[in-house]
Structure formats: C-alpha cells, structure tokens
Short mmCIF file of C-alpha atoms (C1' of nucleotides) and ligand atoms in Angstrom, two decimals:
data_model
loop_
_atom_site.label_atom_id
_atom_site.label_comp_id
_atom_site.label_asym_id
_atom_site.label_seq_id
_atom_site.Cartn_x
_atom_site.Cartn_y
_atom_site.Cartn_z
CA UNK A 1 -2.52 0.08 7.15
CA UNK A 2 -2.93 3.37 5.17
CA UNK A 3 -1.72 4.98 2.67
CA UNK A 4 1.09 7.48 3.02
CA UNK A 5 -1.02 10.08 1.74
CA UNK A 6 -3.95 9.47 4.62
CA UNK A 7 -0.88 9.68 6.94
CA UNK A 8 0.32 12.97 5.61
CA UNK A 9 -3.14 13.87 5.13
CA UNK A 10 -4.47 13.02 8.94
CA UNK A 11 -1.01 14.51 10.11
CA UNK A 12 -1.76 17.85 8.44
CA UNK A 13 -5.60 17.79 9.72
CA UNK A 14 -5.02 17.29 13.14
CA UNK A 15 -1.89 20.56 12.79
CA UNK A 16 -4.66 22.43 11.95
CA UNK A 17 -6.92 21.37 14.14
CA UNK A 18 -4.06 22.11 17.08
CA UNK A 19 -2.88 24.94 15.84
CA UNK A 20 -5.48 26.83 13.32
CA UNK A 21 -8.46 28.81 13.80
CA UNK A 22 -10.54 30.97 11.10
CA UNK A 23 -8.34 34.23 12.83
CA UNK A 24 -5.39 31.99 12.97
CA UNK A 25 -4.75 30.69 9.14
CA UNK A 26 -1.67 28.57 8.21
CA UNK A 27 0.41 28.63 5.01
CA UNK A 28 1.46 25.17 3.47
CA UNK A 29 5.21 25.74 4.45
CA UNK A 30 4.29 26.19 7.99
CA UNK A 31 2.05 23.35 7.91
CA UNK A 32 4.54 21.08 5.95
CA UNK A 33 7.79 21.75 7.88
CA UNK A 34 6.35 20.88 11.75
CA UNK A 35 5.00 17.66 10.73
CA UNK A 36 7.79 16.59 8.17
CA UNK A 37 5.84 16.12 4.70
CA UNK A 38 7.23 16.63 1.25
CA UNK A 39 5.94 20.54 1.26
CA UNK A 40 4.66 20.11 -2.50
CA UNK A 41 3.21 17.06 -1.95
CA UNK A 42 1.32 18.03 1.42
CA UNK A 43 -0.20 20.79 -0.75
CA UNK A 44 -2.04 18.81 -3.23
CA UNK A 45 -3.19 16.86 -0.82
CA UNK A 46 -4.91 19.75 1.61
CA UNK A 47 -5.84 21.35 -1.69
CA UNK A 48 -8.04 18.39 -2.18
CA UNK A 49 -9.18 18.11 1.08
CA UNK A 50 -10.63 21.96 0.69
CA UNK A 51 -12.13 20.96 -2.30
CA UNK A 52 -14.02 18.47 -0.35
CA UNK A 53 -14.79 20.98 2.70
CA UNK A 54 -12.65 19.19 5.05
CA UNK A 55 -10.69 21.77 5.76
CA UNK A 56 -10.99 25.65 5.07
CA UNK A 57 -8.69 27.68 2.61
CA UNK A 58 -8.31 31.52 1.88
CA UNK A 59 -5.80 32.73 -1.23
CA UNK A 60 -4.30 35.32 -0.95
CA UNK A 61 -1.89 37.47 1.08
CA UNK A 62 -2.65 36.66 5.15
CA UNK A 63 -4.30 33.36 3.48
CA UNK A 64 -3.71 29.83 4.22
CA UNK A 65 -5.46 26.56 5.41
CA UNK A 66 -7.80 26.77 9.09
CA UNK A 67 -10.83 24.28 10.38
CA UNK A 68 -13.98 25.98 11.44
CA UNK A 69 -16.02 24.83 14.02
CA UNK A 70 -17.93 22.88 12.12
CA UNK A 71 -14.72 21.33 10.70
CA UNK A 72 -13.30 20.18 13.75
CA UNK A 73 -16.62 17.53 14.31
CA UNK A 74 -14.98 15.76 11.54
CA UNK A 75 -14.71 12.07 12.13
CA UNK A 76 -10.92 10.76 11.01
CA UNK A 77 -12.87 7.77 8.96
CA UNK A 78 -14.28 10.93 6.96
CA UNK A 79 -10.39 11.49 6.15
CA UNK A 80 -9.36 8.38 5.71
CA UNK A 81 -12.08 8.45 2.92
CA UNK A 82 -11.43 11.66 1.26
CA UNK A 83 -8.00 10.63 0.80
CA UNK A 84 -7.97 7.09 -0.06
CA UNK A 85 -11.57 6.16 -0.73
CA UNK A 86 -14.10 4.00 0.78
CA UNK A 87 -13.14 0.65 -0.20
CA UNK A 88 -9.78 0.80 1.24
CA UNK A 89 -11.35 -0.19 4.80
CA UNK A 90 -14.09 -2.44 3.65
CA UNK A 91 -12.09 -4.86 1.61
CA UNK A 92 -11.83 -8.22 2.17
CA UNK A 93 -8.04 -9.50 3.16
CA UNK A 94 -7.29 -11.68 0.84
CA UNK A 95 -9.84 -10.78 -2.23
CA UNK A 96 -10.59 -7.62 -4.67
CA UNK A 97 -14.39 -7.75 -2.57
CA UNK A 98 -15.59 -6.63 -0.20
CA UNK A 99 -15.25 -8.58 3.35
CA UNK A 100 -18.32 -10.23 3.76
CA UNK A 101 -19.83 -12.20 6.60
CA UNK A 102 -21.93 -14.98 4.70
CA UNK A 103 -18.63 -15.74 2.72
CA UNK A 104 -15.78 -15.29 5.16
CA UNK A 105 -12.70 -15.85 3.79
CA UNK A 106 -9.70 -17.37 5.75
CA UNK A 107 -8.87 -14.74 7.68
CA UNK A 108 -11.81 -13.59 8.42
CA UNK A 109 -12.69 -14.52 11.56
CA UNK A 110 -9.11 -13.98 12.59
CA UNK A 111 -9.77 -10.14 12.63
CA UNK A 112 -13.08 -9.28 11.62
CA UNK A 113 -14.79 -8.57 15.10
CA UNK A 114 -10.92 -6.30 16.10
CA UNK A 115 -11.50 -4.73 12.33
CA UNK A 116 -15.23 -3.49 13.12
CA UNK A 117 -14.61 -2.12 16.21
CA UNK A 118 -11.11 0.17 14.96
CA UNK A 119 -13.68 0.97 12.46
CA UNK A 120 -16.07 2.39 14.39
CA UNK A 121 -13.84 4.09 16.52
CA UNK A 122 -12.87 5.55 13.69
CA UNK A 123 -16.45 6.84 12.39
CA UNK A 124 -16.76 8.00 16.18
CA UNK A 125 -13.93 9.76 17.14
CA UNK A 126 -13.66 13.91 15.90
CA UNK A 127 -11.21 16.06 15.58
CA UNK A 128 -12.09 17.47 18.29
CA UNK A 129 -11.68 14.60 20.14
CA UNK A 130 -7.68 13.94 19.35
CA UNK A 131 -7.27 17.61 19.69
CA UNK A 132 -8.11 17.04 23.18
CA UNK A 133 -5.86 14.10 23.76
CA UNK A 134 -3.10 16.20 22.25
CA UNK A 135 -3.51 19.26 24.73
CA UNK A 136 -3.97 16.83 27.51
CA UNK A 137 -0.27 15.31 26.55
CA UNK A 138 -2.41 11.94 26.37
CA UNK A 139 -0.42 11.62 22.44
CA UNK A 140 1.56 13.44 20.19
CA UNK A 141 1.43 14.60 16.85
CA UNK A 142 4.44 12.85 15.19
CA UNK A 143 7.18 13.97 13.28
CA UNK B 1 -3.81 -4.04 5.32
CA UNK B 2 -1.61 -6.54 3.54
CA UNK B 3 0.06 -5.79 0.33
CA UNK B 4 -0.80 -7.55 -2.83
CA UNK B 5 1.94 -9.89 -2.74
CA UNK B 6 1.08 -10.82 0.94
CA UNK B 7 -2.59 -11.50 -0.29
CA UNK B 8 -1.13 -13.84 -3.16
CA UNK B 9 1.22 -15.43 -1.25
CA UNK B 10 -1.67 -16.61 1.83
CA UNK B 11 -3.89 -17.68 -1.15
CA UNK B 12 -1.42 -19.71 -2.57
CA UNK B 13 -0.01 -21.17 0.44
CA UNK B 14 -3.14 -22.35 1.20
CA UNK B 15 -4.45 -23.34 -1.68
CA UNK B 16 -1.19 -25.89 -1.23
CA UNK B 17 -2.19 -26.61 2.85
CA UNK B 18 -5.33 -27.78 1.09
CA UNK B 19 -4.51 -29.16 -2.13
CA UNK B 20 -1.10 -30.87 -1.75
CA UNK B 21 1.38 -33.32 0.00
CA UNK B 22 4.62 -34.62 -0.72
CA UNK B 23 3.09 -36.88 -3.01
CA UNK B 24 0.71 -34.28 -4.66
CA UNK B 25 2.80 -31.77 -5.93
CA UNK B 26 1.23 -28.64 -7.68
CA UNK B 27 2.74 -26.89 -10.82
CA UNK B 28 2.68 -23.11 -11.07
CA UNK B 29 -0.16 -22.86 -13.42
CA UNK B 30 -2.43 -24.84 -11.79
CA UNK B 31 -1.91 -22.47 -8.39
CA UNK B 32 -2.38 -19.48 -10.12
CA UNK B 33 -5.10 -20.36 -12.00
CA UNK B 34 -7.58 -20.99 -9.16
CA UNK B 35 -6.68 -18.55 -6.74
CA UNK B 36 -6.82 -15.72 -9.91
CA UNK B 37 -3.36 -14.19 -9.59
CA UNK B 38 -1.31 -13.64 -12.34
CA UNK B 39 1.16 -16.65 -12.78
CA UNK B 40 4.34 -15.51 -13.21
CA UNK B 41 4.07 -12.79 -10.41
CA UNK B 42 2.76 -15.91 -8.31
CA UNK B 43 5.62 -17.47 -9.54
CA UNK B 44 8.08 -15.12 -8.60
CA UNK B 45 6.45 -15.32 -4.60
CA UNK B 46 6.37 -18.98 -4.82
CA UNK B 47 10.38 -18.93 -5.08
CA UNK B 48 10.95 -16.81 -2.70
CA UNK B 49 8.84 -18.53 0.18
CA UNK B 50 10.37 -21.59 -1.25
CA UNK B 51 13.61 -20.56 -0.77
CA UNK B 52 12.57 -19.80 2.55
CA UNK B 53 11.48 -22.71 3.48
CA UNK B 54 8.16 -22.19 3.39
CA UNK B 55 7.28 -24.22 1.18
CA UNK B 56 8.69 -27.03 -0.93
CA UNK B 57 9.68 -27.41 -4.40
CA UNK B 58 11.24 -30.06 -6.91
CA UNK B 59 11.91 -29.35 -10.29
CA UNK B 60 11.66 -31.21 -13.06
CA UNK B 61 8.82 -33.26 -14.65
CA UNK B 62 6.32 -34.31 -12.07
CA UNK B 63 7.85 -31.67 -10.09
CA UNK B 64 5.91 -28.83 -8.50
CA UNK B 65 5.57 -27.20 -5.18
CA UNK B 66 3.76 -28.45 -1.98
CA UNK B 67 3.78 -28.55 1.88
CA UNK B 68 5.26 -30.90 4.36
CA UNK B 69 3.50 -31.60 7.52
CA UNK B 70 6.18 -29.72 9.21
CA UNK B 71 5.46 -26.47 7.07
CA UNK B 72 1.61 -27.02 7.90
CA UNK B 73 2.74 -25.88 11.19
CA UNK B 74 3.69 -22.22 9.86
CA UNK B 75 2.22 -19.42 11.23
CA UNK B 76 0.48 -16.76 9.06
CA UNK B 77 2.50 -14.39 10.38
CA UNK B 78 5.59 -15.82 9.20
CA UNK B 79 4.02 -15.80 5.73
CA UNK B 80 3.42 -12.41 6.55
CA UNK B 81 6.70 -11.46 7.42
CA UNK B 82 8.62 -13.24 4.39
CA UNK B 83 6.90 -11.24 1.70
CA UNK B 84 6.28 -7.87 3.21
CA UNK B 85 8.94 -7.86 5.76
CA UNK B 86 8.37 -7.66 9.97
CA UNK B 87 8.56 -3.98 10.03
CA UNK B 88 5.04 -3.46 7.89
CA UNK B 89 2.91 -4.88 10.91
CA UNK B 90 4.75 -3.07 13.99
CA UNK B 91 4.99 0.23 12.62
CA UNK B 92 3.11 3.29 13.53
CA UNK B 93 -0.01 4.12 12.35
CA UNK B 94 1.05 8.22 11.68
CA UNK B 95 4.63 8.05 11.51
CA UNK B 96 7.41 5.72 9.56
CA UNK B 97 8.45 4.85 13.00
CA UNK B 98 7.71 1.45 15.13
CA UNK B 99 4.15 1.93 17.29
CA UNK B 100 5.76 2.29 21.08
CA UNK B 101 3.12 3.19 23.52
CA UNK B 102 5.27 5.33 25.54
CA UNK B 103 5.50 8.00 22.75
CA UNK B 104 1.73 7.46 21.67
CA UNK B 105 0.62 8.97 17.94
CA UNK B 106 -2.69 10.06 18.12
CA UNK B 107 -4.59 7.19 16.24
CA UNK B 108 -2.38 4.84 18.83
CA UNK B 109 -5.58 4.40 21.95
CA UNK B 110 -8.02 3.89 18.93
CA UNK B 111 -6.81 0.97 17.82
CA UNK B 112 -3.70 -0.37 19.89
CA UNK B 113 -5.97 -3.39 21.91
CA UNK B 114 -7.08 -4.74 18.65
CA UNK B 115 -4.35 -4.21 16.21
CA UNK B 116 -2.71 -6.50 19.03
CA UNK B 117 -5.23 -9.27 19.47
CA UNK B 118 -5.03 -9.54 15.24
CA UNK B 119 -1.49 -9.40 15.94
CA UNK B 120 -1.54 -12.37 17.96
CA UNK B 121 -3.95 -14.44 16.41
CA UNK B 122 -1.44 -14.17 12.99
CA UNK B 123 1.40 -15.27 15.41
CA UNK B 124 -0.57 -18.44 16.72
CA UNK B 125 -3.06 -19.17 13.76
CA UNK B 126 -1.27 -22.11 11.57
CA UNK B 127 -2.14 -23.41 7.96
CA UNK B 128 -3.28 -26.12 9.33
CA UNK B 129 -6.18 -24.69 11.01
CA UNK B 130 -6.67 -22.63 8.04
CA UNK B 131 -7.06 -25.64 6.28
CA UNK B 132 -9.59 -27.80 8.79
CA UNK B 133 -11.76 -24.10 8.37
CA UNK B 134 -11.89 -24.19 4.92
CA UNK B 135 -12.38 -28.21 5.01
CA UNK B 136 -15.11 -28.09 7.16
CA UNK B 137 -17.32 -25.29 4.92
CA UNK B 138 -16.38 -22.23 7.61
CA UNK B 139 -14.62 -19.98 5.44
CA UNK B 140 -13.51 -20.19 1.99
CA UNK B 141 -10.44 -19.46 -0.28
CA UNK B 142 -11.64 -16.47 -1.98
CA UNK B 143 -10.75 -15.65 -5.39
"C1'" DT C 1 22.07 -40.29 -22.77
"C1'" DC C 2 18.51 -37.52 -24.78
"C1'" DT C 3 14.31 -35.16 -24.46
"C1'" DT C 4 11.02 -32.90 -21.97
"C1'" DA C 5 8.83 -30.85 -18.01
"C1'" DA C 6 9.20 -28.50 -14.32
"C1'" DA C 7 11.26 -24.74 -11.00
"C1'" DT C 8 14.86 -20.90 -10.75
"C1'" DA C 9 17.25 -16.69 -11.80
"C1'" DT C 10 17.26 -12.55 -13.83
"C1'" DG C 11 15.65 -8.70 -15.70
"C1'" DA C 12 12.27 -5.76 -18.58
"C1'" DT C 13 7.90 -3.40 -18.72
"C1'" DT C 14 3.80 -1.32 -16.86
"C1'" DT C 15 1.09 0.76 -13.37
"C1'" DT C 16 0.53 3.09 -9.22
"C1'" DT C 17 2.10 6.02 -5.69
"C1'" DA C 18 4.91 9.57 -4.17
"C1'" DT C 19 7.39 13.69 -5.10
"C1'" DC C 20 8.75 17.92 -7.50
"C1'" DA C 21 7.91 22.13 -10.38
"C1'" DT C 22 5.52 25.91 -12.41
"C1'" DA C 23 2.06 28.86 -14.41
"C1'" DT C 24 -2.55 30.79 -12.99
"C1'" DT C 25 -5.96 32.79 -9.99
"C1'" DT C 26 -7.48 35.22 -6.05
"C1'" DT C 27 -7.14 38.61 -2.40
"C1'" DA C 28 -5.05 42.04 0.82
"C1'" DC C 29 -2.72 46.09 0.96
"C1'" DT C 30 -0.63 50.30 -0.95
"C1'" DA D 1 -5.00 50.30 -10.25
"C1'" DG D 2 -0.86 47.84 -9.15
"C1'" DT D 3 1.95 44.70 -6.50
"C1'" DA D 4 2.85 40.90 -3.77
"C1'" DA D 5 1.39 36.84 -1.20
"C1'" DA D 6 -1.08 33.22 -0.86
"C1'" DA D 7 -3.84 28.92 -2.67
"C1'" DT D 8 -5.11 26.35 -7.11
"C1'" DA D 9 -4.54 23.76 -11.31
"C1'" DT D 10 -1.89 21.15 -14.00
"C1'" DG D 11 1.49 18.38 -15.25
"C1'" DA D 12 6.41 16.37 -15.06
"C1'" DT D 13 9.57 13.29 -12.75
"C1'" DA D 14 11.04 9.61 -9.55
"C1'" DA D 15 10.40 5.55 -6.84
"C1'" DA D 16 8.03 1.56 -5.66
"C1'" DA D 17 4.91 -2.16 -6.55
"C1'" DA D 18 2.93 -5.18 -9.70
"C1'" DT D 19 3.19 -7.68 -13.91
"C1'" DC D 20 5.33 -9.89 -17.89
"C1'" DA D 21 9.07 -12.43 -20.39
"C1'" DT D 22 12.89 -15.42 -21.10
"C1'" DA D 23 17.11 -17.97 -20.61
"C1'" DT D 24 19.05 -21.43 -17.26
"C1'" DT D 25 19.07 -25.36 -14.24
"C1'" DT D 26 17.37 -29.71 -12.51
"C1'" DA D 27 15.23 -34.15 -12.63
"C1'" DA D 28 12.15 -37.85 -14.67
"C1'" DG D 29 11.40 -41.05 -18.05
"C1'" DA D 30 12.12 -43.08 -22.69
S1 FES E 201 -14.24 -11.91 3.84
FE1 FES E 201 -12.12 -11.63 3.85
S2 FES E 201 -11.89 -10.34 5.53
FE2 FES E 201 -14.03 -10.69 5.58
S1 FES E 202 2.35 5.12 18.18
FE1 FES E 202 1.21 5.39 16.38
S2 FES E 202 0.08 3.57 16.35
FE2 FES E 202 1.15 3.34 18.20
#
DNA sequence: TCTTAAATATGATTTTTATCATATTTTACT
DNA sequence: AGTAAAATATGATAAAAATCATATTTAAGA
C-alpha cells in the first residue's frame, strides 16, 4: 500500500513525535536504530522531510531532528505526500489516471467508498493524534 | 495498491472474461494491444496465470489464450495472489510483518474495517460479475 | 510430412527503488 | 580562532521491478 520509504518515513515521524521536543533533539543514529531503518537511508529521507518543514533540524554539535508544536498538527496524508507524492493515493487501480467516478473502472466500486474514507482518515488524523494512541498503549510503533 | 503486474494481469484477464471462449481464442498481441501494456511483459504474466490455471492456452496456429466457464468463476483475489503473492495484501501497513490486531501499528484503527471489507469483496467478487458490469455500461476496462 | 502460427522458456536490458558512502557546511564549545 | 559534532548535498552501488528479445516447442493445415 505504500512505499517503503513512506513507511520508513511515517516510522521516523511518529519517533519524533514520541520521543522529540525542540529541548529534546534526536540524531539520525538514534532515530534509525529504535525503529530498524537502513541508518543512511532514513537520513535522506528526514533530510527531505526538513526541507519540506515537516519536521525540524539543527546541525551541529547537540543538533539533530525534533517536531515543534506546530509540527505535530501534521496530518499523516501530508507525509504520505511529501514522500511519495500526490498521485500515489488518487490513482485509479487498474489505469495510469486518476480514479474517477463518471468512468469507474472494474474495480471501482469494489473499493472506492472503503478507499475515500481511509483517505480521509488520513487527511484527519495528526500527529498528535497517534502520539496519543501510542502513550495510551492503544498501538505501537513497530520495529 | 496493486503492483504493475497485478494491474496488467486483471486487465487482461478480463479483457478475456469479456472477449473470449473456448471457441474464441485471443493471441497475445491482440490482448496487449487494447488494454495498452507492453506485449511481451503481458506475455510473460499470461504464462504464468496460465500455468496456473487461470487461464487457458493452446498453442499453435489458431491457438491463443481464453477462459472456460469454470475459470469465469475465479475470484480477483486469486488473480491477485498469483502475480503478487498472498503476503502483499495481509501485511502491515508500518512494518514488513503480517497486520495482527493484537499487536496494532499505529496506522492499524485508521484503516483496519475497510482494508477488510475491500479484502472481502476481492475474495467473493468473480470475473464473471466483472464482466456482466462492464457488459451492462457500469464500469469500463480502462486503458 | 512440411510449413507456419501460435504459446513457452529463458534470459538480457532498462528503469526504478532501496541502500551505502563520503565530502561539505553549519554550529556549539573550548 | 580552532575543533568536533551534527545535518546536508551529492553521488555510487545494489536489488527489485518492469520491459525487451529470442530460441524452442506445439499444433493446425496444406
Ligand atoms: S476508476 Fe479505477 S479505481 Fe476509480
Ligand atoms: S498492524 Fe499495522 S496495519 Fe494492522
């Protein structure tokens, strides 16, 4: 369903979003080991994700990767966007398009009602919001 | 969602639940050419759902591939399964592990309900319904 | 039986995705 | 200022997925 790099990338979000705070800044390897991601290739990824304000970054000795406030009202669809890019979740199933009502293809109306509304939990839910779950022991973080 | 091969092989199974019969076989090039996939990579599917059993072949002049009335009765999910594997469709969203709601990742409550419901709509969905949708003008094989 | 038309088997090439490596820049601390 | 610790930029390599190519087998029809 996505990419291994929106895994790693959602993976490495949500870490922060558990464990980081603009006092409390996180270095790659500490962020790469926990949550069992290729350390070099976790980097490029987060790297990109600053780029995009996602997530936070400071150089530097006592630097690393944190979420500010403002950070942690990011919506996981956001991610899932930075990463792999928009059309990844509005394609059709079995074409190049884009799924469209007025020309539904086969499978369409097998999973398009089940596909809008993962979608919009999606655009709902925050960061915020899982980090609550996660405190709560309502899910985990996997390995 | 599905990989490209899965995507070729539904489009091409159905474009033979639509367009053949035992006595209305279907060479290669005249699959690939309507559904827009690349013929010998459609070829190279075609054999291997042939093989299992998926679909029917004869070689030879007049020869060509096609579906008995007993493989109108398969299941999109079995289509599913033969090209991409069973794994692909089970597996956790977050981790390379199987989805197990006892150990929930934390994109598991999100979409769980309706990752199953598409789940078992692929299990119970056959080409043959496919094929009275398209027939009757309510969804279309998309190229 | 010979020729031809089709699938089949096998493998090579290309493209994309994932992974690894390293030189550069920035910043904290001495 | 100088040193060291961090991210950043860039690119190389490896693995997987997609695509292309071709020799072999099978069956129909002359
Ligand atoms: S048109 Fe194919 S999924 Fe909607
Ligand atoms: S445990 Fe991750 S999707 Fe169910």
């Amino acid at each position: 369903m996505f990419s291994n790099s929106t895994k790693y990338a959602i993976k490495a979000v949500l870490y922060l979003a558990v464990h980081s705070s603009e006092e409390q800044k996180i270095m790659i390897k500490d962020i790469a080991e926990p949550i069992n991601v290729p350390k070099h290739y976790i980097a490029k990824i987060l790297q990109a994700l600053s780029k995009k304000d996602i997530i936070s970054s400071t150089k530097g000795p006592k630097g690393g990767f944190y979420l500010t406030s403002d950070q942690l009202q990011t919506k996981v669809m956001q991610i899932i966007e930075a990463v792999d890019g928009e059309e990844r979740f509005n394609s059709c199933l079995l074409s190049l398009e884009k799924c469209n009502s007025d020309n539904p293809c086969s499978l369409h109306h097998l999973v398009f009602d089940e596909k809008n509304k993962i979608n919009e939990r999606l655009k709902m839910t925050t960061l915020k919001d899982l980090r609550q779950h996660i405190m709560r022991g309502e899910s985990i973080l996997p390995l």
